[in-house]
XYZ file of C-alpha atoms in Angstrom:
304
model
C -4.109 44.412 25.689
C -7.700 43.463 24.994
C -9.920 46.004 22.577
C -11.768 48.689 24.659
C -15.288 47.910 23.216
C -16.607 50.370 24.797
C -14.423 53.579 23.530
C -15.053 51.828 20.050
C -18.931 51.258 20.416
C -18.740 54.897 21.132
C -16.572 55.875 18.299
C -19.725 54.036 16.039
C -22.306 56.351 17.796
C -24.146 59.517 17.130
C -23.425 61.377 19.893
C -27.061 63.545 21.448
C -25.302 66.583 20.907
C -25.255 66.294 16.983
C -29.176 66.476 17.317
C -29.508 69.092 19.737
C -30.470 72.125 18.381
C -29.684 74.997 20.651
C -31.884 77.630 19.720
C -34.809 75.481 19.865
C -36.988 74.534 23.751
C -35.728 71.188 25.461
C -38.933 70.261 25.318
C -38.555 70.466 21.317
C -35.287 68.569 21.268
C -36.362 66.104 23.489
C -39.525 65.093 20.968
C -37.092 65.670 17.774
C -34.741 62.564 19.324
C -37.654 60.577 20.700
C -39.187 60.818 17.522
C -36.261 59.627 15.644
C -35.914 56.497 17.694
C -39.652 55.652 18.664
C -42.549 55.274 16.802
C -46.038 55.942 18.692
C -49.900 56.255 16.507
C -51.117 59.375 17.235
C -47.974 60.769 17.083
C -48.850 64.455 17.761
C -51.306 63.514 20.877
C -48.935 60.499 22.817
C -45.777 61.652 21.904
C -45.713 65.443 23.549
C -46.486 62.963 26.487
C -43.449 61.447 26.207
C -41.539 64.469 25.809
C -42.492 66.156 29.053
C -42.320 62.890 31.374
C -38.928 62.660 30.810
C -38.033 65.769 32.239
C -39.937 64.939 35.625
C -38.218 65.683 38.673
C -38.855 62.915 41.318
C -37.271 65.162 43.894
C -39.251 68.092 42.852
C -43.024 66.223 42.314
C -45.350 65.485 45.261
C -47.923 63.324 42.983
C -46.547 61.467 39.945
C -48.505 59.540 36.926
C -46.966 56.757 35.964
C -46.313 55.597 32.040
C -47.328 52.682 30.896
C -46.809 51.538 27.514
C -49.447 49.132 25.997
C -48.888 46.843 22.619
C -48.239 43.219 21.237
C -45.367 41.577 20.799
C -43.414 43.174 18.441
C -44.999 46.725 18.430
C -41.981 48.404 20.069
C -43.827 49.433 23.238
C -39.790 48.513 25.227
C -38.020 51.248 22.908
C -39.451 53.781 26.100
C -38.255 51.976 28.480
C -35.084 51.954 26.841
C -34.374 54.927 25.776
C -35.235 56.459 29.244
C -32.682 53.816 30.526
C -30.205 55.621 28.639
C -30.754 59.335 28.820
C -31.918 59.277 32.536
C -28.913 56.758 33.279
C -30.736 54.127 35.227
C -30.848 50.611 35.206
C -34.164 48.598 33.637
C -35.907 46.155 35.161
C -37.145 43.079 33.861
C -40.380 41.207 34.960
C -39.004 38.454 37.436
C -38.102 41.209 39.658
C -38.830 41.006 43.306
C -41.197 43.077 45.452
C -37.489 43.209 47.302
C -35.528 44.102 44.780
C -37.735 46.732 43.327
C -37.694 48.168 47.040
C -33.914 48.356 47.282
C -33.445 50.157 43.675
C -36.178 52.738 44.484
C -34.720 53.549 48.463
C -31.478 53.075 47.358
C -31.174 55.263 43.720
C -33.235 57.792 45.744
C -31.489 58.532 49.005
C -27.803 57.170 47.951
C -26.297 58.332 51.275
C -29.036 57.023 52.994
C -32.805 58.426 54.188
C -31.414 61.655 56.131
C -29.066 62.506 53.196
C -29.955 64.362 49.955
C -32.464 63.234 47.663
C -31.597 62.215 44.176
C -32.784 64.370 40.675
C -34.776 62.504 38.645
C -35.115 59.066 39.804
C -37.449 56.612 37.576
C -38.225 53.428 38.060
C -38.081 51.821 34.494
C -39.942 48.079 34.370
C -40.550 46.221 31.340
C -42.588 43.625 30.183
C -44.700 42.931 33.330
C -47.090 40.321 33.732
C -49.977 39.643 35.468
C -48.515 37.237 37.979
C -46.184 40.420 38.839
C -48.615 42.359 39.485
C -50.304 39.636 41.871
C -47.981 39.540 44.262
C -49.569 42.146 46.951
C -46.353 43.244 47.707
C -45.501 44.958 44.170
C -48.889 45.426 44.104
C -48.383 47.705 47.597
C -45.469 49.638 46.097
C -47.397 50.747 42.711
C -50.369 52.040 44.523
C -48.593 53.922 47.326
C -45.374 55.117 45.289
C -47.489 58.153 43.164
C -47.938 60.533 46.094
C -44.837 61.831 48.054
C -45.599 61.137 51.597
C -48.291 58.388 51.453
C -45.286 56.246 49.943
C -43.656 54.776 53.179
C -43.760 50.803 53.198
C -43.381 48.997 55.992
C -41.699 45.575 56.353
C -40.424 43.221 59.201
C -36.622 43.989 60.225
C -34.103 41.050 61.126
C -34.371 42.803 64.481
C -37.724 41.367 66.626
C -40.267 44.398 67.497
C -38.840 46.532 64.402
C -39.957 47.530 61.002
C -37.346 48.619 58.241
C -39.152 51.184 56.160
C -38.987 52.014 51.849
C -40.116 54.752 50.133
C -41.457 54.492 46.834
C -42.311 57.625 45.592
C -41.211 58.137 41.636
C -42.401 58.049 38.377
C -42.935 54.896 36.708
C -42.369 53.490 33.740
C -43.861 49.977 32.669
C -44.262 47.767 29.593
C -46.982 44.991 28.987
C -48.442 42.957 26.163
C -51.588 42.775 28.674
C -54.094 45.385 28.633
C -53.595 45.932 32.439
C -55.827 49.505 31.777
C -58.699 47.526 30.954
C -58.813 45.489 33.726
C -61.069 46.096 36.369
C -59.422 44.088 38.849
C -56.349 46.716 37.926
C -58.772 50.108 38.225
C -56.942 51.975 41.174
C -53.603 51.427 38.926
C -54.938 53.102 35.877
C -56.120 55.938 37.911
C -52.358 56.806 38.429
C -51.466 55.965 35.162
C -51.315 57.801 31.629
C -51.496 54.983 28.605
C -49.335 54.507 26.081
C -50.811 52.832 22.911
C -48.287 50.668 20.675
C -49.206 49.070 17.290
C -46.739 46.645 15.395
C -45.597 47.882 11.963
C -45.718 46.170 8.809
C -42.361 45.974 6.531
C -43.349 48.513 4.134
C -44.377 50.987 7.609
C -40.824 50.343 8.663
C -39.148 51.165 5.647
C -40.942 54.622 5.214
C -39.866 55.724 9.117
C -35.908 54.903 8.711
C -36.172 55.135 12.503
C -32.841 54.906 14.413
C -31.994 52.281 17.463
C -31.278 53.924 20.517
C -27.898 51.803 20.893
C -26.633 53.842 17.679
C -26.581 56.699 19.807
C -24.428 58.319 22.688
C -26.468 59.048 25.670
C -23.925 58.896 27.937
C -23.384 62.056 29.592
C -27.261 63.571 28.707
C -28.094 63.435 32.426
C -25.094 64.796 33.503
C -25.089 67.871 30.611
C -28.464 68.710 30.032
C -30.787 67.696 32.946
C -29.219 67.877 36.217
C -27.393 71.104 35.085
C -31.014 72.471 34.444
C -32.616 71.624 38.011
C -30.219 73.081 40.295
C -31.314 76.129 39.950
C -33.630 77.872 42.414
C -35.218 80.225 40.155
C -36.189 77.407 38.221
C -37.761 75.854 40.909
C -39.708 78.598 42.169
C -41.369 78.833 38.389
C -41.821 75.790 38.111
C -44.204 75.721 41.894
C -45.664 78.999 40.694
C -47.206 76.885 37.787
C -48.480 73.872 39.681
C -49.947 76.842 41.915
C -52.043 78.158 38.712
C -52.970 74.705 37.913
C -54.394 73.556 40.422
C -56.307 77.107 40.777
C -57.544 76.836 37.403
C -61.254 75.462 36.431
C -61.374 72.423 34.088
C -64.287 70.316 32.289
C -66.265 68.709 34.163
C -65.809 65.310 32.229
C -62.139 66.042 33.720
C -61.950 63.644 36.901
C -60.750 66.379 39.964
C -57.999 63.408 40.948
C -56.763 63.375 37.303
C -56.378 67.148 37.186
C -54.437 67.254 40.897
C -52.211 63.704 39.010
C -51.045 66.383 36.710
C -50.168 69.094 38.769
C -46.301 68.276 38.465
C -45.742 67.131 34.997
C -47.804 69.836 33.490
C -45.080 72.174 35.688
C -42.539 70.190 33.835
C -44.218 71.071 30.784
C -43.808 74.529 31.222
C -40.593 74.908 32.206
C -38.926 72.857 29.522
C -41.210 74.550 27.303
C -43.837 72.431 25.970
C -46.786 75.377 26.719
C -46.306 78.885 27.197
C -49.608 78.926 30.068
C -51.868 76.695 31.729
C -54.675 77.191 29.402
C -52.210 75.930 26.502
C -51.261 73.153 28.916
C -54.759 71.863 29.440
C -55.839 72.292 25.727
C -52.826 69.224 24.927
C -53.125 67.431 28.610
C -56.859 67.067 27.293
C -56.719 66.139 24.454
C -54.803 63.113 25.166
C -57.244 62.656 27.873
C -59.980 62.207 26.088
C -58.300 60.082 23.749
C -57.253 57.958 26.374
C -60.785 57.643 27.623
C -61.923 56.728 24.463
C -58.989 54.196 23.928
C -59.975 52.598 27.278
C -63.448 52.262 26.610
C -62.892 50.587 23.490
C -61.013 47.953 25.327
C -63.936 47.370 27.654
């Protein structure tokens, strides 16, 4: 009989519930693992970032930033992408995917038993190392901009049938890699309006040695989904807490350097921020929402 590789691989592992401490938030676990396996500069403004868009609820959001993460070659800006492979328990995709293919895995992950059944927890789409002949193909370029708002994400294409459309719908977060500065693009401007920026930097040898960081193949993610997130949305009172948040958000007054379509972009994930833990109040939610803001406008005018 052949060797089980994968009961052994998982015999190697460090399974998530050896770093899970329980008296401390999920939003606090959640940055103690990501921390141990990624490394982001400015750790204490991008990296609460992280934290809380992992816990987004595609069935739950109406509007959804998306994630992307920005670096060389080399600067580790794919360890997201793979890491939320493993804990959400979906499948990557690479670059030469289709406009079709992308499609399918959104429709299908979402609605499993089809568009009149239940909708799916926690769906991402999770895309590296796209390129800029990706993103002209109007097609993918169709399902980016309409996928961040629920409702305004139906796409329409021709059926085998004559006189019919088949219709997609695109609506989840998104996660994307590049070694192109897609942000700073101003042929790209309607993307970056959905999108919250991720800045990478490669390491030199001696930087690596002081982090002792841990790959995300060394440990067990295996049944995180199943334990600790889908567990913790099917629960109504949860849900009702989590809309009496966005509710206060989106009553509150902001900055007026904050763009009004950047605040509503937010509405959901600083929900999921409060819920898992990450604030105790919308005032304590804008104060760290902010402050990567403004770094990220600074970031992006540097690049222009």
């Amino acid at each position: 009989m052949p060797l089980d590789i994968s009961r052994l691989r998982k015999k190697t592992q460090t399974h998530w519930s050896d770093l899970w401490v329980p008296e401390e938030s999920r939003y606090q676990n959640t940055l103690n693992i990501l921390s141990k396996v990624i490394y982001l500069p400015d750790h204490d403004i991008q990296m609460p970032m992280v934290a809380v868009y992992l816990w987004l609820n595609s069935n739950w959001a109406t509007q959804v930033p998306y994630l992307f993460s920005y670096g060389r070659e080399g600067s580790g800006k794919s360890a997201i992408a793979t890491v939320m492979e493993k804990m959400l328990d979906i499948t990557c995709l690479q670059a030469a995917s289709t406009a079709v293919s992308i499609r399918n895995e959104v429709n299908n992950s979402r609605f499993p038993e089809g568009e009149d059944g239940p909708e799916n927890d926690c769906f991402f789409l999770v895309w590296d190392n796209v390129n800029l002949q990706t993103l002209e193909d109007p097609k993918i370029w169709e399902i980016l901009l309409s996928g961040a708002i629920r409702g305004k994400d139906r796409v329409a294409v021709s059926s085998t049938i004559v006189g019919e459309n088949k219709y997609f719908y695109t609506f989840c977060p998104k996660v994307y890699s590049s070694v192109w500065a897609l942000h700073a693009n101003p042929n790209y401007r309607e993307l970056t309006r959905r999108t919250m920026v991720l800045f990478h930097e490669k390491l030199s040898e001696e930087k690596i040695s002081e982090l002792t960081l841990v790959p995300s193949d060394e440990i067990d993610f295996s049944d995180f989904f199943d334990v600790k997130m889908q567990q913790f949305f099917n629960q109504e009172s949860r849900y009702l807490e989590y809309e009496e948040f966005k509710k206060a958000w989106n009553k509150a007054r902001f900055p007026k350097w904050w763009d009004v379509a950047r605040k509503r972009l937010y509405a959901d994930f600083a929900a999921t921020g409060f819920i898992i833990g990450a604030w105790k109040d919308v005032s304590e939610a804008k104060d760290i929402i902010g402050g990567y803001e403004q770094g990220l406008l600074r970031k992006i005018g540097d690049c222009q």
